[in-house]
Structures are given as structure tokens and as C-alpha cells.
Amino acid sequence: MATPAYCGGRFPVPPAFDFVLLPLKTKKVAVVSIIGSWDSLTCGSTSQLIENFLQKSIFSLPCGKSVIQGFYDCERQIIFLQFRDEEHLLDELLSNAKNAEDILAEWDMERLKYLYYLFLVSHLILVVTYGTNLDPRYVALFKLLNRIRQVYPFSFNKPRTKLRHSVETLLRTLPLPRYCIAAGRIATPRLLFLFKLPPTISARKLAEVRDFL
């Protein structure tokens, strides 16, 4: 049985439903995206952060091959987007030191463009990472995304053009304020970093608490 394109607020990206069916579509919404590491201690994913906040399981249904899965919370007027490929992207893309041109030549650009998409539409991006310091691979990744925006040629059944120019052309077809079109993005996201202890340290801390109790 196929997964519904829009089921109680949950949807894949790109969405495959009629936007006319969305409730309260005339109201403004905030877009919150979450990227980061899998929690190997609890065998869960970063989507649990959203589910814990909403106090309900919203990502329990299979999502197929969608790199991004979303949920529209009508009550709070928040759209949650989760990038599901962050761990593999960091490990495979940035584990070995390479310049941007080499990475772009070797990597599947589709997944990078999905991540780039989040930086165009999100108001807040939550980055989940292990340790007490920011993983330097994230810094390299953010620089790479900026590099993509500036210089990488983009083609989709059209002559090859700069990705930024392609995005701006698309935005001009939408009913958006001029500043969005000029900036080449719908929103300028704020980054919020959530630092988690590595699983081995977390397990030891939990054991110490249990022993103390």
C-alpha cells in the first residue's frame, strides 16, 4: 500500500499533494528544519526531537526514498522539515580533505541540493552534533553549500546556468516580497546547535546517576 502523499500533516519533499487541500493555508507559518547525527545510544533519529516536542509520533509511517520528510503542525503554524541523510553525507562527503571542486565532481548533487533547499526556505535550522564543540565537517559543509550557491552550474532540462540565478528566476514566479527575490531565498535561517554527549559518555553518565540513586 502506497504511503499517502499528505497524511495528517506529514508529507515527503518534494510534496505530491494539492496545496488547496492544506488547512489554514492563508496564515503565515514558520519553517523549522533539523539536521544532524543519528542517536546510536537510543537507536533513534533526530526526528524524535520533533516528536517529543509535539508529544506524538508524526514520522512513524514509511517515507520511501524521500531525503527530506516534513510535518505541518496546523495548531502552531509550524512546518517541520527533517533532512534524513546528514550522517552519510558528512561521512562520505567530507571525511577526507578535498577542495570544493573535487567534491562537486564526485558527489551526487541531488542530495546536496536538497540540503541547500533547507537553507532557502527555513527560518530556523537545528543542527544536532555530538560533543561539546562543533564538528569541523559542518563548517566545511556550510562553506560548500555557499560555494554551490555562488558558482555551481545548474541544469534541469534547460541551458546550464548558475544555481543562484536559477533560484531567483523561480522565485520571481511566486507571490513573494521583493527582498526574497533579491536575496535569492524565502528566508534567512538562524542556526541553533544542539550538542549531545557521545553515546559512551552518555551511557556512563546514566549509570552514575542510577548508582547515585
CSV table of C-alpha atoms in Angstrom, one decimal:
chain,number,residue,atom,x,y,z
A,1,MET,CA,0.0,0.0,0.0
A,2,ALA,CA,1.5,3.3,-1.0
A,3,THR,CA,2.2,5.9,1.6
A,4,PRO,CA,-0.3,8.8,1.4
A,5,ALA,CA,1.2,12.0,-0.1
A,6,TYR,CA,-0.4,14.0,2.7
A,7,CYS,CA,-1.5,12.2,5.8
A,8,GLY,CA,-2.4,14.1,8.9
A,9,GLY,CA,0.2,16.8,8.3
A,10,ARG,CA,3.0,14.5,7.2
A,11,PHE,CA,4.5,14.7,3.7
A,12,PRO,CA,7.6,13.9,1.7
A,13,VAL,CA,9.7,16.6,-0.1
A,14,PRO,CA,9.0,17.4,-2.8
A,15,PRO,CA,5.3,17.2,-1.8
A,16,ALA,CA,2.9,15.4,-4.1
A,17,PHE,CA,-0.4,16.8,-2.9
A,18,ASP,CA,-2.7,19.7,-3.9
A,19,PHE,CA,-1.9,22.7,-1.8
A,20,VAL,CA,-5.5,23.7,-2.0
A,21,LEU,CA,-6.2,20.8,0.5
A,22,LEU,CA,-4.0,22.4,3.1
A,23,PRO,CA,-5.8,23.8,6.2
A,24,LEU,CA,-5.2,27.4,7.2
A,25,LYS,CA,-3.1,28.0,4.2
A,26,THR,CA,-3.7,31.7,4.3
A,27,LYS,CA,-1.8,32.1,7.6
A,28,LYS,CA,1.9,32.7,7.9
A,29,VAL,CA,4.0,29.8,9.0
A,30,ALA,CA,7.4,29.2,10.5
A,31,VAL,CA,9.7,26.6,8.9
A,32,VAL,CA,11.9,24.7,11.3
A,33,SER,CA,14.4,22.2,9.8
A,34,ILE,CA,16.5,19.7,11.7
A,35,ILE,CA,19.7,18.1,10.5
A,36,GLY,CA,22.2,16.1,12.4
A,37,SER,CA,23.5,12.7,13.7
A,38,TRP,CA,21.6,9.6,14.5
A,39,ASP,CA,21.4,8.8,18.2
A,40,SER,CA,23.2,5.5,18.4
A,41,LEU,CA,22.5,5.3,22.1
A,42,THR,CA,18.8,5.2,21.9
A,43,CYS,CA,18.7,3.8,18.3
A,44,GLY,CA,16.6,6.7,17.3
A,45,SER,CA,16.8,9.6,14.8
A,46,THR,CA,16.7,13.3,15.1
A,47,SER,CA,13.0,13.2,14.3
A,48,GLN,CA,12.4,12.1,17.9
A,49,LEU,CA,13.3,15.7,18.9
A,50,ILE,CA,10.3,16.9,17.0
A,51,GLU,CA,8.0,14.1,18.1
A,52,ASN,CA,9.0,14.7,21.8
A,53,PHE,CA,8.1,18.4,21.3
A,54,LEU,CA,4.7,17.6,19.7
A,55,GLN,CA,4.1,14.7,22.1
A,56,LYS,CA,3.0,12.4,19.2
A,57,SER,CA,4.6,10.1,16.6
A,58,ILE,CA,4.5,12.0,13.3
A,59,PHE,CA,7.2,10.2,11.4
A,60,SER,CA,6.1,6.6,12.1
A,61,LEU,CA,4.9,6.0,8.6
A,62,PRO,CA,7.5,4.9,6.0
A,63,CYS,CA,8.7,7.8,3.8
A,64,GLY,CA,10.1,5.9,0.9
A,65,LYS,CA,13.2,7.4,-0.7
A,66,SER,CA,12.4,11.0,0.3
A,67,VAL,CA,15.6,12.7,1.5
A,68,ILE,CA,13.5,15.2,3.4
A,69,GLN,CA,10.4,14.4,5.3
A,70,GLY,CA,8.0,17.1,6.6
A,71,PHE,CA,5.2,17.7,9.0
A,72,TYR,CA,2.7,20.6,9.0
A,73,ASP,CA,1.5,21.5,12.5
A,74,CYS,CA,-1.6,23.5,11.9
A,75,GLU,CA,-2.2,24.4,15.5
A,76,ARG,CA,1.2,26.0,16.0
A,77,GLN,CA,1.5,27.1,12.3
A,78,ILE,CA,4.9,25.4,12.1
A,79,ILE,CA,6.3,23.3,9.2
A,80,PHE,CA,9.0,20.8,10.4
A,81,LEU,CA,11.5,19.5,7.9
A,82,GLN,CA,14.0,16.7,8.7
A,83,PHE,CA,17.0,16.0,6.5
A,84,ARG,CA,17.4,12.3,6.7
A,85,ASP,CA,20.8,11.9,5.1
A,86,GLU,CA,23.1,14.0,7.2
A,87,GLU,CA,25.2,11.3,8.8
A,88,HIS,CA,26.0,9.6,5.4
A,89,LEU,CA,26.7,13.0,3.8
A,90,LEU,CA,29.2,14.0,6.4
A,91,ASP,CA,31.0,10.6,6.5
A,92,GLU,CA,31.1,10.1,2.7
A,93,LEU,CA,31.5,13.6,1.5
A,94,LEU,CA,33.7,15.3,4.0
A,95,SER,CA,35.7,12.7,5.9
A,96,ASN,CA,38.7,13.2,3.6
A,97,ALA,CA,40.0,16.6,2.9
A,98,LYS,CA,39.2,17.7,-0.6
A,99,ASN,CA,38.6,21.0,-2.3
A,100,ALA,CA,35.1,22.1,-3.3
A,101,GLU,CA,35.6,21.4,-7.0
A,102,ASP,CA,36.7,17.8,-6.3
A,103,ILE,CA,33.7,17.2,-4.0
A,104,LEU,CA,31.2,18.6,-6.5
A,105,ALA,CA,32.7,16.5,-9.3
A,106,GLU,CA,32.4,13.3,-7.3
A,107,TRP,CA,29.2,13.7,-5.2
A,108,ASP,CA,25.6,13.2,-6.1
A,109,MET,CA,24.4,16.8,-6.4
A,110,GLU,CA,20.8,15.9,-5.8
A,111,ARG,CA,21.4,15.3,-2.1
A,112,LEU,CA,23.4,18.5,-1.8
A,113,LYS,CA,20.6,20.4,-3.5
A,114,TYR,CA,18.1,19.0,-1.0
A,115,LEU,CA,20.2,20.3,1.9
A,116,TYR,CA,20.7,23.6,0.1
A,117,TYR,CA,16.9,23.8,-0.3
A,118,LEU,CA,16.6,23.8,3.5
A,119,PHE,CA,18.8,26.9,3.7
A,120,LEU,CA,16.5,28.7,1.3
A,121,VAL,CA,13.1,28.1,3.0
A,122,SER,CA,13.9,27.6,6.7
A,123,HIS,CA,13.5,30.3,9.4
A,124,LEU,CA,15.3,28.1,12.0
A,125,ILE,CA,17.7,25.2,11.4
A,126,LEU,CA,18.6,23.0,14.3
A,127,VAL,CA,21.9,21.2,13.9
A,128,VAL,CA,22.4,18.2,16.2
A,129,THR,CA,26.0,17.1,16.8
A,130,TYR,CA,28.0,15.0,19.3
A,131,GLY,CA,30.5,16.5,21.7
A,132,THR,CA,30.9,20.0,23.1
A,133,ASN,CA,32.4,21.6,20.0
A,134,LEU,CA,31.1,22.0,16.5
A,135,ASP,CA,32.2,19.2,14.2
A,136,PRO,CA,34.5,20.9,11.7
A,137,ARG,CA,32.9,18.9,8.9
A,138,TYR,CA,29.8,21.1,9.4
A,139,VAL,CA,31.9,24.2,8.8
A,140,ALA,CA,33.2,22.6,5.6
A,141,LEU,CA,29.7,21.6,4.6
A,142,PHE,CA,28.3,25.1,5.1
A,143,LYS,CA,31.1,26.6,3.0
A,144,LEU,CA,30.4,24.0,0.3
A,145,LEU,CA,26.8,25.0,0.2
A,146,ASN,CA,27.7,28.6,-0.2
A,147,ARG,CA,30.1,27.6,-2.9
A,148,ILE,CA,27.3,25.8,-4.7
A,149,ARG,CA,25.1,28.8,-4.4
A,150,GLN,CA,27.7,31.1,-6.0
A,151,VAL,CA,29.3,29.2,-8.8
A,152,TYR,CA,27.9,25.7,-9.4
A,153,PRO,CA,26.2,25.3,-12.8
A,154,PHE,CA,22.6,24.0,-12.6
A,155,SER,CA,20.6,22.3,-15.3
A,156,PHE,CA,17.1,20.9,-15.3
A,157,ASN,CA,16.1,20.4,-19.0
A,158,LYS,CA,17.4,24.0,-19.6
A,159,PRO,CA,20.7,25.6,-20.6
A,160,ARG,CA,23.2,25.4,-17.8
A,161,THR,CA,23.0,28.5,-15.5
A,162,LYS,CA,24.3,29.5,-12.1
A,163,LEU,CA,22.2,27.9,-9.3
A,164,ARG,CA,21.6,31.2,-7.6
A,165,HIS,CA,20.2,32.7,-10.9
A,166,SER,CA,18.0,29.7,-11.4
A,167,VAL,CA,16.6,30.0,-7.9
A,168,GLU,CA,16.0,33.7,-8.4
A,169,THR,CA,14.2,33.1,-11.7
A,170,LEU,CA,11.9,30.6,-10.0
A,171,LEU,CA,11.2,32.9,-7.1
A,172,ARG,CA,10.1,35.6,-9.5
A,173,THR,CA,7.2,33.3,-10.5
A,174,LEU,CA,5.9,33.2,-6.9
A,175,PRO,CA,3.9,35.8,-5.0
A,176,LEU,CA,6.9,36.8,-2.7
A,177,PRO,CA,8.2,40.1,-1.4
A,178,ARG,CA,10.9,41.8,-3.4
A,179,TYR,CA,13.5,41.3,-0.7
A,180,CYS,CA,13.1,37.5,-1.0
A,181,ILE,CA,13.7,37.6,-4.7
A,182,ALA,CA,16.7,39.9,-4.3
A,183,ALA,CA,18.2,37.7,-1.6
A,184,GLY,CA,17.6,34.5,-3.7
A,185,ARG,CA,15.9,32.8,-0.7
A,186,ILE,CA,12.5,32.8,1.0
A,187,ALA,CA,14.0,33.1,4.5
A,188,THR,CA,17.4,33.7,6.1
A,189,PRO,CA,17.7,30.9,8.6
A,190,ARG,CA,19.0,31.2,12.2
A,191,LEU,CA,21.3,28.3,13.1
A,192,LEU,CA,20.8,26.6,16.5
A,193,PHE,CA,23.3,24.0,17.5
A,194,LEU,CA,22.4,21.1,19.9
A,195,PHE,CA,25.5,19.5,21.4
A,196,LYS,CA,25.0,15.9,22.7
A,197,LEU,CA,27.4,13.8,24.6
A,198,PRO,CA,28.8,10.8,22.7
A,199,PRO,CA,26.8,7.6,23.4
A,200,THR,CA,29.6,6.0,25.5
A,201,ILE,CA,29.8,9.1,27.8
A,202,SER,CA,26.0,9.3,27.9
A,203,ALA,CA,25.7,5.7,29.0
A,204,ARG,CA,28.4,6.2,31.7
A,205,LYS,CA,26.6,9.3,33.0
A,206,LEU,CA,23.3,7.4,33.1
A,207,ALA,CA,25.0,4.6,35.0
A,208,GLU,CA,26.5,7.1,37.5
A,209,VAL,CA,23.0,8.6,38.1
A,210,ARG,CA,21.5,5.2,38.7
A,211,ASP,CA,24.2,4.3,41.1
A,212,PHE,CA,23.8,7.5,43.0
A,213,LEU,CA,20.0,7.0,43.3
